[in-house]
């Protein structure tokens, strides 16, 4: 069995680009939402004419569907992910555009009949509505409220739980001119089996414990190491909307 120090060092050395979570195999588990986002998104992509994937990460989810529309574009803000997504998606005929999350989308009004996103940092419903054609669909999986807060609060103490509320997102989408077709949230069991998985997760999902480094949180990591396995719950929201 590897030591605490070896597990932390290994996790610190692992690259964090993209949204490939295969490194966690055998080290952590997470239940999946009942709506099967990638499969459902792929079915919609297969019948679309022009589609946009917002904040594609490393492009792994979009690359994993069997068919993409004739025009398929993805945006990403973080330069290492832009490079990874470009290498993965360009051979599949999908253009990757570097676009800051907080800026307007660099596309014309009504450019797409389908806009998708998996775990957008902050969905810009005004921009989503603008680039959708009339009758077009926004299909997304959002991070829900208080996601993985058992782990977050272990490191940071009690946190506000009013962020990422589905009802607030519904109101913002409706104010932008979108009609809600489906909106539901599920809480999903996660379990971390070794401290390396915790370190890598917090390095990769940077908004959980902002500025996380193993050196800064070494005492808490040692405490958590003695308590493993550690159970938390992620929160996911299916968000489907239509532009009238």
Coordinates of N, CA and C in Angstrom, one line a residue:
X1 N 0.8 -1.2 0.0 CA 0.0 0.0 0.0 C 0.9 1.2 0.0
X2 N 0.6 2.2 -0.9 CA 1.4 3.4 -1.0 C 1.1 4.3 0.2
X3 N 2.1 5.1 0.5 CA 2.0 6.0 1.7 C 1.1 7.3 1.3
X4 N 0.7 8.0 2.3 CA 0.0 9.3 2.1 C 0.9 10.2 1.3
X5 N 2.1 10.3 1.5 CA 3.0 11.2 0.8 C 3.1 10.8 -0.7
X6 N 3.2 9.5 -1.0 CA 3.2 9.0 -2.3 C 2.0 9.3 -3.1
X7 N 0.8 9.1 -2.5 CA -0.5 9.4 -3.1 C -0.6 10.8 -3.4
X8 N -0.3 11.7 -2.5 CA -0.4 13.1 -2.7 C 0.5 13.6 -3.9
X9 N 1.8 13.1 -3.8 CA 2.7 13.5 -4.9 C 2.3 13.0 -6.3
X10 N 1.7 11.8 -6.3 CA 1.2 11.3 -7.6 C 0.1 12.2 -8.2
X11 N -0.8 12.6 -7.3 CA -2.0 13.4 -7.7 C -1.5 14.8 -8.1
X12 N -0.5 15.3 -7.4 CA 0.0 16.7 -7.7 C 0.7 16.7 -9.1
X13 N 1.2 15.6 -9.5 CA 2.0 15.5 -10.8 C 1.1 15.3 -12.0
X14 N -0.2 14.8 -11.8 CA -1.0 14.5 -12.9 C -1.6 15.7 -13.6
X15 N -1.5 15.7 -14.9 CA -2.1 16.9 -15.7 C -3.6 17.0 -15.5
X16 N -4.1 18.2 -15.5 CA -5.5 18.4 -15.2 C -6.3 18.9 -16.4
X17 N -5.7 19.0 -17.6 CA -6.4 19.5 -18.8 C -7.6 18.6 -19.2
X18 N -8.6 19.2 -19.7 CA -9.8 18.4 -20.2 C -10.7 17.9 -19.2
X19 N -11.7 17.1 -19.6 CA -12.7 16.6 -18.7 C -12.7 15.0 -18.8
X20 N -11.5 14.5 -18.9 CA -11.4 13.0 -18.9 C -11.1 12.6 -17.4
X21 N -12.0 11.8 -16.9 CA -11.9 11.5 -15.4 C -11.6 10.0 -15.3
X22 N -11.0 9.4 -16.3 CA -10.6 8.0 -16.2 C -9.6 7.7 -15.1
X23 N -8.8 8.7 -14.7 CA -7.8 8.6 -13.7 C -8.4 8.1 -12.4
X24 N -9.7 8.4 -12.2 CA -10.3 8.1 -10.9 C -10.7 6.6 -10.8
X25 N -10.6 5.9 -11.9 CA -11.1 4.5 -11.9 C -10.4 3.7 -10.8
X26 N -11.3 3.1 -9.9 CA -10.8 2.4 -8.8 C -10.4 3.2 -7.6
X27 N -10.5 4.5 -7.7 CA -10.1 5.4 -6.6 C -11.2 6.3 -6.1
X28 N -12.2 6.5 -7.0 CA -13.4 7.3 -6.6 C -14.6 6.8 -7.5
X29 N -15.8 7.0 -7.0 CA -17.0 6.7 -7.8 C -17.9 7.9 -7.7
X30 N -18.8 8.0 -8.8 CA -19.8 9.0 -8.8 C -21.0 8.4 -9.6
X31 N -22.2 8.4 -9.0 CA -23.4 8.0 -9.7 C -23.7 8.9 -10.8
X32 N -24.4 8.5 -11.8 CA -24.7 9.3 -13.0 C -26.2 9.7 -13.0
X33 N -26.5 10.8 -13.5 CA -27.9 11.2 -13.6 C -28.7 10.3 -14.5
X34 N -30.0 10.2 -14.2 CA -30.9 9.3 -14.9 C -31.1 9.6 -16.3
X35 N -30.9 10.9 -16.7 CA -31.2 11.3 -18.1 C -30.1 11.0 -19.0
X36 N -28.9 10.6 -18.6 CA -27.8 10.1 -19.5 C -27.5 11.3 -20.5
X37 N -26.8 12.3 -20.0 CA -26.6 13.5 -20.8 C -26.0 13.2 -22.1
X38 N -24.8 12.5 -22.1 CA -24.1 12.3 -23.4 C -25.0 11.6 -24.4
X39 N -25.7 10.6 -24.0 CA -26.5 9.8 -24.9 C -27.7 10.7 -25.4
X40 N -28.3 11.4 -24.5 CA -29.4 12.3 -25.0 C -28.9 13.5 -25.8
X41 N -27.8 14.0 -25.5 CA -27.2 15.1 -26.3 C -26.9 14.6 -27.7
X42 N -26.3 13.4 -27.7 CA -26.0 12.8 -29.0 C -27.2 12.6 -29.9
X43 N -28.3 12.2 -29.3 CA -29.5 12.0 -30.1 C -30.0 13.3 -30.7
X44 N -29.9 14.4 -30.0 CA -30.3 15.7 -30.5 C -29.3 16.2 -31.6
X45 N -28.0 15.9 -31.3 CA -27.0 16.3 -32.3 C -27.2 15.6 -33.7
X46 N -27.7 14.4 -33.6 CA -27.8 13.6 -34.8 C -28.9 14.2 -35.8
X47 N -29.8 15.0 -35.2 CA -30.9 15.6 -36.1 C -30.7 17.1 -36.2
X48 N -29.7 17.7 -35.7 CA -29.5 19.1 -35.8 C -28.8 19.5 -37.1
X49 N -29.0 20.7 -37.5 CA -28.3 21.3 -38.7 C -27.0 22.1 -38.3
X50 N -27.2 22.8 -37.2 CA -26.0 23.7 -36.8 C -26.1 23.7 -35.3
X51 N -25.0 23.3 -34.6 CA -25.0 23.1 -33.2 C -23.7 23.8 -32.6
X52 N -23.9 24.2 -31.3 CA -22.9 24.9 -30.6 C -22.8 24.2 -29.2
X53 N -21.5 23.8 -28.9 CA -21.3 23.2 -27.5 C -20.5 24.3 -26.7
X54 N -21.1 24.9 -25.7 CA -20.5 25.9 -25.0 C -19.7 25.4 -23.8
X55 N -18.4 25.9 -23.7 CA -17.5 25.5 -22.6 C -17.3 23.9 -22.7
X56 N -16.7 23.5 -23.8 CA -16.6 22.1 -24.1 C -15.5 21.4 -23.3
X57 N -14.7 22.1 -22.5 CA -13.6 21.5 -21.8 C -12.6 21.0 -22.8
X58 N -12.2 19.8 -22.7 CA -11.2 19.2 -23.6 C -11.9 18.5 -24.8
X59 N -13.2 18.7 -24.9 CA -14.0 18.2 -26.1 C -14.3 16.7 -26.0
X60 N -14.1 16.1 -24.8 CA -14.2 14.6 -24.7 C -15.7 14.2 -24.9
X61 N -16.6 15.0 -24.3 CA -18.0 14.6 -24.3 C -18.6 14.7 -25.8
X62 N -18.2 15.8 -26.4 CA -18.7 16.0 -27.8 C -18.1 15.0 -28.7
X63 N -16.8 14.7 -28.5 CA -16.2 13.7 -29.4 C -16.7 12.3 -29.2
X64 N -17.4 12.1 -28.1 CA -17.8 10.7 -27.7 C -19.2 10.4 -28.3
X65 N -19.8 11.3 -29.1 CA -21.1 11.0 -29.7 C -20.9 10.4 -31.1
X66 N -21.9 9.6 -31.6 CA -21.6 9.0 -32.9 C -21.7 9.9 -34.1
X67 N -22.5 10.9 -34.0 CA -22.8 11.8 -35.2 C -22.9 13.2 -34.8
X68 N -22.3 14.1 -35.5 CA -22.4 15.5 -35.3 C -23.0 16.2 -36.5
X69 N -23.7 17.3 -36.3 CA -24.4 18.0 -37.5 C -23.4 18.5 -38.5
X70 N -23.9 18.9 -39.7 CA -23.0 19.5 -40.7 C -22.2 20.7 -40.2
X71 N -22.8 21.5 -39.4 CA -22.0 22.6 -38.8 C -22.0 22.4 -37.3
X72 N -20.8 22.2 -36.8 CA -20.7 22.0 -35.3 C -19.5 22.8 -34.8
X73 N -19.8 23.6 -33.8 CA -18.8 24.5 -33.2 C -18.8 24.3 -31.7
X74 N -17.6 24.5 -31.1 CA -17.4 24.4 -29.7 C -16.7 25.6 -29.2
X75 N -17.0 26.1 -28.0 CA -16.2 27.2 -27.4 C -15.6 26.7 -26.1
X76 N -14.4 27.3 -25.8 CA -13.7 27.0 -24.5 C -12.9 28.2 -24.2
X77 N -12.7 28.4 -22.9 CA -12.0 29.6 -22.4 C -10.6 29.3 -21.9
X78 N -10.4 28.2 -21.3 CA -9.0 27.9 -20.7 C -8.1 27.4 -21.8
X79 N -6.9 28.1 -22.0 CA -6.0 27.8 -23.1 C -5.6 26.3 -23.2
X80 N -5.2 25.7 -22.1 CA -4.8 24.3 -22.2 C -6.0 23.4 -22.7
X81 N -7.2 23.7 -22.3 CA -8.4 23.0 -22.8 C -8.6 23.3 -24.3
X82 N -8.4 24.6 -24.7 CA -8.6 24.9 -26.1 C -7.7 24.1 -27.0
X83 N -6.5 23.9 -26.6 CA -5.5 23.1 -27.3 C -5.9 21.7 -27.4
X84 N -6.3 21.1 -26.3 CA -6.7 19.7 -26.2 C -8.0 19.5 -27.0
X85 N -9.0 20.4 -26.9 CA -10.2 20.2 -27.7 C -10.0 20.4 -29.2
X86 N -9.1 21.3 -29.5 CA -8.8 21.5 -31.0 C -8.2 20.2 -31.5
X87 N -7.2 19.6 -30.8 CA -6.6 18.4 -31.3 C -7.6 17.2 -31.4
X88 N -8.6 17.2 -30.5 CA -9.5 16.1 -30.5 C -10.7 16.3 -31.5
X89 N -11.2 17.5 -31.6 CA -12.4 17.8 -32.4 C -12.2 18.2 -33.8
X90 N -11.1 18.9 -34.1 CA -10.8 19.3 -35.5 C -10.9 18.1 -36.5
X91 N -10.2 17.0 -36.2 CA -10.3 15.9 -37.1 C -11.7 15.3 -37.3
X92 N -12.6 15.7 -36.4 CA -14.0 15.2 -36.5 C -14.9 16.2 -37.2
X93 N -14.3 17.3 -37.7 CA -15.0 18.4 -38.4 C -15.7 19.4 -37.5
X94 N -15.3 19.5 -36.2 CA -15.8 20.5 -35.3 C -14.8 21.6 -35.1
X95 N -15.2 22.8 -35.3 CA -14.3 24.0 -35.0 C -14.4 24.4 -33.6
X96 N -13.2 24.6 -33.0 CA -13.1 25.1 -31.6 C -12.7 26.5 -31.6
X97 N -13.5 27.4 -30.9 CA -13.3 28.8 -30.8 C -12.9 29.2 -29.4
X98 N -11.8 29.8 -29.2 CA -11.4 30.3 -27.8 C -12.3 31.5 -27.5
X99 N -13.1 31.4 -26.4 CA -14.1 32.4 -26.1 C -14.2 32.5 -24.5
X100 N -13.8 33.7 -23.9 CA -14.0 33.8 -22.5 C -15.4 33.6 -22.0
X101 N -15.5 32.9 -20.9 CA -16.9 32.6 -20.4 C -17.8 33.7 -20.2
X102 N -17.2 34.9 -19.7 CA -18.1 36.0 -19.4 C -18.4 36.9 -20.5
X103 N -17.8 36.7 -21.7 CA -17.9 37.6 -22.9 C -19.1 37.1 -23.7
X104 N -19.7 38.0 -24.6 CA -20.7 37.6 -25.5 C -20.2 36.5 -26.4
X105 N -21.1 35.6 -26.8 CA -20.7 34.5 -27.8 C -20.3 35.1 -29.1
X106 N -19.2 34.7 -29.7 CA -18.7 35.3 -31.0 C -19.4 34.8 -32.2
X107 N -20.8 34.8 -32.2 CA -21.5 34.2 -33.3 C -22.7 35.1 -33.6
X108 N -23.2 35.0 -34.8 CA -24.3 35.8 -35.3 C -25.7 35.4 -34.6
X109 N -26.6 36.3 -34.6 CA -27.9 36.0 -34.1 C -28.5 34.9 -34.9
X110 N -29.2 33.9 -34.2 CA -29.9 32.8 -34.9 C -29.0 31.9 -35.7
X111 N -27.7 31.7 -35.2 CA -26.8 30.9 -36.0 C -27.0 29.4 -35.8
X112 N -27.6 29.0 -34.7 CA -27.7 27.6 -34.4 C -29.1 27.1 -34.0
X113 N -29.5 25.9 -34.4 CA -30.8 25.3 -34.0 C -30.6 24.5 -32.7
X114 N -29.4 24.2 -32.3 CA -29.1 23.5 -31.0 C -27.9 24.1 -30.3
X115 N -28.1 24.4 -29.1 CA -27.0 24.8 -28.2 C -26.9 23.8 -27.0
X116 N -25.8 23.3 -26.7 CA -25.6 22.3 -25.6 C -24.5 22.8 -24.7
X117 N -24.5 22.3 -23.5 CA -23.4 22.6 -22.6 C -23.5 21.6 -21.4
X118 N -22.3 21.2 -21.0 CA -22.2 20.3 -19.8 C -21.4 21.0 -18.8
X119 N -22.0 21.4 -17.7 CA -21.4 22.0 -16.6 C -20.8 23.4 -16.9
X120 N -21.6 24.3 -17.5 CA -21.1 25.7 -17.8 C -20.9 26.4 -16.5
X121 N -19.8 27.2 -16.5 CA -19.5 27.9 -15.3 C -20.6 28.9 -14.9
X122 N -21.1 29.7 -15.8 CA -22.2 30.5 -15.6 C -23.0 30.6 -16.9
X123 N -24.1 30.0 -17.1 CA -24.8 30.1 -18.3 C -25.3 31.5 -18.6
X124 N -25.0 32.0 -19.8 CA -25.4 33.3 -20.3 C -26.7 33.1 -21.1
X125 N -27.8 33.2 -20.4 CA -29.1 32.9 -21.1 C -29.4 33.9 -22.2
X126 N -29.0 35.1 -22.0 CA -29.3 36.2 -23.0 C -28.5 35.8 -24.3
X127 N -27.3 35.4 -24.1 CA -26.5 35.0 -25.3 C -27.0 33.7 -25.9
X128 N -27.3 32.8 -25.1 CA -27.9 31.5 -25.6 C -29.1 31.8 -26.5
X129 N -30.0 32.6 -25.9 CA -31.2 32.9 -26.7 C -30.9 33.7 -28.0
X130 N -29.9 34.5 -27.9 CA -29.6 35.3 -29.1 C -29.1 34.5 -30.3
X131 N -28.2 33.5 -30.0 CA -27.6 32.7 -31.1 C -28.5 31.5 -31.5
X132 N -29.6 31.3 -30.8 CA -30.5 30.2 -31.2 C -31.5 30.7 -32.2
X133 N -31.8 29.9 -33.2 CA -32.8 30.2 -34.1 C -34.2 30.0 -33.5
X134 N -35.2 30.7 -34.0 CA -36.6 30.5 -33.4 C -36.9 29.0 -33.5
X135 N -37.4 28.4 -32.5 CA -37.7 27.0 -32.4 C -36.5 26.2 -32.0
X136 N -35.3 26.8 -31.8 CA -34.1 26.1 -31.4 C -34.1 25.7 -30.0
X137 N -33.3 24.8 -29.6 CA -33.3 24.2 -28.3 C -31.9 24.4 -27.6
X138 N -32.0 24.7 -26.3 CA -30.9 24.7 -25.4 C -31.0 23.4 -24.5
X139 N -30.0 22.5 -24.6 CA -30.0 21.2 -23.9 C -28.7 21.2 -23.1
X140 N -28.8 21.1 -21.8 CA -27.6 21.2 -20.9 C -27.8 20.5 -19.6
X141 N -26.6 20.1 -19.1 CA -26.5 19.6 -17.7 C -25.7 20.6 -16.9
X142 N -26.4 21.2 -15.9 CA -25.8 22.2 -15.1 C -25.3 21.6 -13.7
X143 N -24.3 22.1 -13.1 CA -24.0 21.8 -11.8 C -25.1 22.4 -10.9
X144 N -25.6 21.6 -10.0 CA -26.7 22.0 -9.2 C -26.3 22.6 -7.9
X145 N -27.3 23.0 -7.0 CA -26.9 23.6 -5.7 C -26.2 22.8 -4.8
X146 N -25.2 23.4 -4.0 CA -24.5 22.7 -3.0 C -23.9 21.4 -3.4
X147 N -23.3 21.4 -4.6 CA -22.7 20.2 -5.1 C -21.3 19.8 -4.4
X148 N -21.2 18.6 -4.0 CA -20.0 18.1 -3.3 C -19.7 19.0 -2.1
X149 N -20.7 19.5 -1.4 CA -20.4 20.5 -0.3 C -19.9 19.7 0.9
X150 N -20.1 18.4 1.1 CA -19.5 17.7 2.2 C -18.0 17.9 2.1
X151 N -17.4 17.7 0.9 CA -16.0 17.9 0.7 C -15.6 19.3 0.8
X152 N -16.3 20.2 0.2 CA -16.0 21.6 0.2 C -15.9 22.2 1.6
X153 N -16.9 21.8 2.4 CA -17.0 22.4 3.7 C -16.1 21.7 4.7
X154 N -15.6 20.5 4.4 CA -14.5 19.9 5.2 C -13.3 20.8 5.1
X155 N -13.0 21.4 4.0 CA -11.8 22.2 3.8 C -12.1 23.7 4.2
X156 N -13.3 24.2 3.9 CA -13.5 25.6 4.0 C -14.5 26.0 5.1
X157 N -15.1 25.0 5.8 CA -16.1 25.3 6.7 C -17.4 25.7 6.1
X158 N -18.5 26.0 6.8 CA -19.8 26.3 6.3 C -19.8 27.3 5.1
X159 N -20.5 27.0 4.1 CA -20.6 27.8 2.9 C -22.0 28.2 2.6
X160 N -22.2 29.3 1.9 CA -23.6 29.7 1.4 C -24.1 28.6 0.5
X161 N -25.4 28.4 0.6 CA -26.0 27.3 -0.3 C -27.0 27.9 -1.3
X162 N -26.9 29.2 -1.6 CA -27.9 29.8 -2.4 C -27.5 29.9 -3.9
X163 N -26.3 29.4 -4.2 CA -25.8 29.4 -5.6 C -26.4 28.3 -6.5
X164 N -26.4 28.5 -7.8 CA -26.8 27.5 -8.8 C -28.2 27.0 -8.5
X165 N -29.1 27.8 -8.1 CA -30.5 27.4 -7.8 C -31.3 27.2 -9.1
X166 N -31.9 26.1 -9.4 CA -32.6 25.9 -10.6 C -33.8 26.9 -10.8
X167 N -34.5 27.3 -9.8 CA -35.6 28.2 -9.9 C -35.1 29.6 -10.4
X168 N -33.9 30.0 -9.9 CA -33.3 31.3 -10.3 C -32.8 31.2 -11.8
X169 N -32.3 30.0 -12.2 CA -31.9 29.9 -13.6 C -33.1 29.8 -14.5
X170 N -34.2 29.2 -14.0 CA -35.4 29.2 -14.8 C -35.9 30.7 -15.1
X171 N -35.9 31.5 -14.0 CA -36.3 32.9 -14.2 C -35.4 33.6 -15.1
X172 N -34.1 33.4 -15.0 CA -33.2 34.1 -15.9 C -33.4 33.7 -17.4
X173 N -33.6 32.4 -17.6 CA -33.8 31.9 -19.0 C -35.1 32.4 -19.5
X174 N -36.2 32.4 -18.7 CA -37.5 33.0 -19.2 C -37.4 34.5 -19.5
X175 N -36.6 35.2 -18.7 CA -36.4 36.6 -18.9 C -35.7 36.9 -20.3
X176 N -34.9 35.9 -20.7 CA -34.1 36.0 -21.9 C -35.0 35.6 -23.1
X177 N -36.2 35.1 -22.9 CA -37.1 34.7 -24.0 C -37.1 33.2 -24.3
X178 N -36.6 32.4 -23.3 CA -36.6 30.9 -23.5 C -37.8 30.3 -22.7
X179 N -38.4 29.3 -23.3 CA -39.4 28.5 -22.7 C -38.9 27.3 -22.1
X180 N -39.1 27.0 -20.8 CA -38.5 25.8 -20.2 C -39.3 24.6 -20.6
X181 N -38.6 23.6 -21.1 CA -39.3 22.3 -21.5 C -39.1 21.3 -20.4
X182 N -37.9 21.2 -19.8 CA -37.7 20.2 -18.7 C -36.6 20.8 -17.8
X183 N -36.9 20.6 -16.5 CA -36.0 21.2 -15.5 C -36.1 20.3 -14.3
X184 N -35.0 19.5 -14.0 CA -35.0 18.7 -12.8 C -33.6 18.5 -12.2
X185 N -33.5 18.2 -11.0 CA -32.2 18.1 -10.3 C -32.1 16.8 -9.5
X186 N -31.0 16.2 -9.6 CA -30.7 15.0 -8.8 C -29.4 15.1 -8.0
X187 N -29.5 14.5 -6.8 CA -28.3 14.4 -6.0 C -27.7 13.0 -6.1
X188 N -26.4 12.9 -6.3 CA -25.8 11.7 -6.7 C -24.6 11.4 -5.8
X189 N -24.6 10.1 -5.3 CA -23.5 9.7 -4.3 C -22.1 9.7 -5.0
X190 N -21.2 10.3 -4.3 CA -19.8 10.2 -4.6 C -19.0 9.5 -3.5
X191 N -18.0 8.8 -3.8 CA -17.1 8.2 -2.7 C -15.7 8.2 -3.2
X192 N -14.8 8.8 -2.3 CA -13.4 8.9 -2.5 C -12.7 7.8 -1.7
X193 N -11.9 7.0 -2.3 CA -11.3 5.8 -1.6 C -9.8 6.1 -1.2
X194 N -9.1 7.0 -1.9 CA -7.8 7.4 -1.4 C -7.5 8.9 -1.5
X195 N -6.6 9.4 -0.8 CA -6.4 10.8 -0.7 C -5.9 11.4 -2.0
X196 N -5.2 10.6 -2.8 CA -4.8 11.1 -4.1 C -6.0 11.5 -5.0
X197 N -7.1 10.7 -4.9 CA -8.3 11.1 -5.6 C -8.9 12.4 -5.2
X198 N -8.8 12.7 -3.9 CA -9.3 14.0 -3.4 C -8.4 15.1 -3.9
X199 N -7.1 14.9 -3.8 CA -6.2 16.0 -4.3 C -6.4 16.3 -5.8
X200 N -6.5 15.2 -6.6 CA -6.6 15.4 -8.0 C -8.0 16.0 -8.3
X201 N -9.0 15.6 -7.7 CA -10.4 16.2 -7.9 C -10.3 17.7 -7.6
X202 N -9.7 18.1 -6.5 CA -9.7 19.5 -6.1 C -8.8 20.3 -7.0
X203 N -7.8 19.7 -7.6 CA -6.9 20.4 -8.6 C -7.6 20.6 -9.9
X204 N -8.4 19.6 -10.2 CA -9.1 19.6 -11.6 C -10.4 20.4 -11.6
X205 N -11.1 20.4 -10.5 CA -12.4 21.1 -10.4 C -12.1 22.3 -9.6
X206 N -11.6 23.4 -10.2 CA -10.9 24.4 -9.4 C -11.8 25.3 -8.6
X207 N -13.1 25.3 -8.9 CA -14.0 26.2 -8.2 C -14.5 25.5 -6.9
X208 N -14.2 24.3 -6.6 CA -14.6 23.7 -5.4 C -13.9 24.3 -4.2
X209 N -12.6 24.3 -4.2 CA -11.8 24.9 -3.1 C -10.9 25.9 -3.9
X210 N -11.3 27.1 -4.1 CA -10.5 28.0 -4.9 C -9.0 28.2 -4.4
X211 N -8.1 28.1 -5.4 CA -6.7 28.2 -5.0 C -6.1 27.0 -4.3
X212 N -6.8 25.9 -4.4 CA -6.3 24.7 -3.7 C -4.9 24.3 -4.1
X213 N -4.1 24.0 -3.1 CA -2.8 23.3 -3.3 C -2.7 22.3 -2.1
X214 N -2.0 21.2 -2.4 CA -1.9 20.2 -1.3 C -1.0 20.8 -0.2
X215 N 0.0 21.6 -0.5 CA 0.8 22.2 0.5 C 0.0 23.1 1.5
X216 N -0.9 23.9 0.9 CA -1.6 24.8 1.8 C -2.6 24.0 2.7
X217 N -3.1 22.9 2.2 CA -4.1 22.2 3.0 C -3.6 20.8 3.5
X218 N -2.3 20.7 3.7 CA -1.7 19.5 4.1 C -2.3 18.9 5.5
X219 N -2.5 19.8 6.5 CA -3.1 19.3 7.7 C -4.5 18.7 7.5
X220 N -5.3 19.4 6.7 CA -6.7 18.8 6.5 C -6.6 17.6 5.6
X221 N -5.7 17.5 4.7 CA -5.5 16.3 3.9 C -5.1 15.1 4.8
X222 N -4.2 15.3 5.7 CA -3.8 14.2 6.6 C -5.0 13.8 7.5
X223 N -5.8 14.7 7.9 CA -7.0 14.4 8.7 C -8.0 13.6 7.9
X224 N -8.2 14.0 6.7 CA -9.1 13.3 5.8 C -8.6 11.9 5.4
X225 N -7.3 11.8 5.2 CA -6.7 10.5 4.9 C -7.1 9.4 6.0
X226 N -7.1 9.9 7.2 CA -7.4 8.9 8.3 C -8.9 8.6 8.4
X227 N -9.8 9.3 7.6 CA -11.2 9.1 7.7 C -11.7 8.3 6.4
X228 N -10.9 8.1 5.5 CA -11.3 7.5 4.2 C -11.9 6.1 4.4
X229 N -12.9 5.7 3.6 CA -13.4 6.4 2.4 C -14.3 7.6 2.9
X230 N -14.5 8.6 2.0 CA -15.2 9.8 2.2 C -16.4 9.9 1.3
X231 N -17.6 10.1 1.8 CA -18.8 10.1 0.9 C -19.3 11.6 0.8
X232 N -19.6 12.0 -0.4 CA -20.2 13.3 -0.7 C -21.3 13.1 -1.7
X233 N -21.9 14.2 -2.1 CA -23.0 14.1 -3.1 C -22.9 15.2 -4.1
X234 N -22.8 14.9 -5.3 CA -22.8 15.9 -6.4 C -24.3 16.2 -6.7
X235 N -24.5 17.4 -7.3 CA -25.8 17.9 -7.6 C -25.8 18.2 -9.1
X236 N -26.8 17.7 -9.9 CA -26.8 17.9 -11.3 C -28.2 18.3 -11.7
X237 N -28.3 19.3 -12.6 CA -29.6 19.8 -13.1 C -29.7 19.6 -14.6
X238 N -30.8 18.9 -15.0 CA -31.1 18.9 -16.5 C -31.8 20.1 -16.8
X239 N -31.4 20.8 -17.9 CA -32.0 22.1 -18.2 C -32.3 22.1 -19.7
X240 N -33.5 22.0 -20.1 CA -33.9 22.0 -21.5 C -34.9 23.1 -21.7
X241 N -34.5 24.0 -22.7 CA -35.3 25.2 -23.0 C -35.5 25.3 -24.5
X242 N -36.5 26.0 -24.9 CA -36.8 26.3 -26.3 C -37.0 27.7 -26.6
X243 N -36.4 28.2 -27.7 CA -36.7 29.6 -28.1 C -37.9 29.7 -29.0
X244 N -38.8 30.5 -28.5 CA -40.1 30.6 -29.3 C -39.9 31.1 -30.7

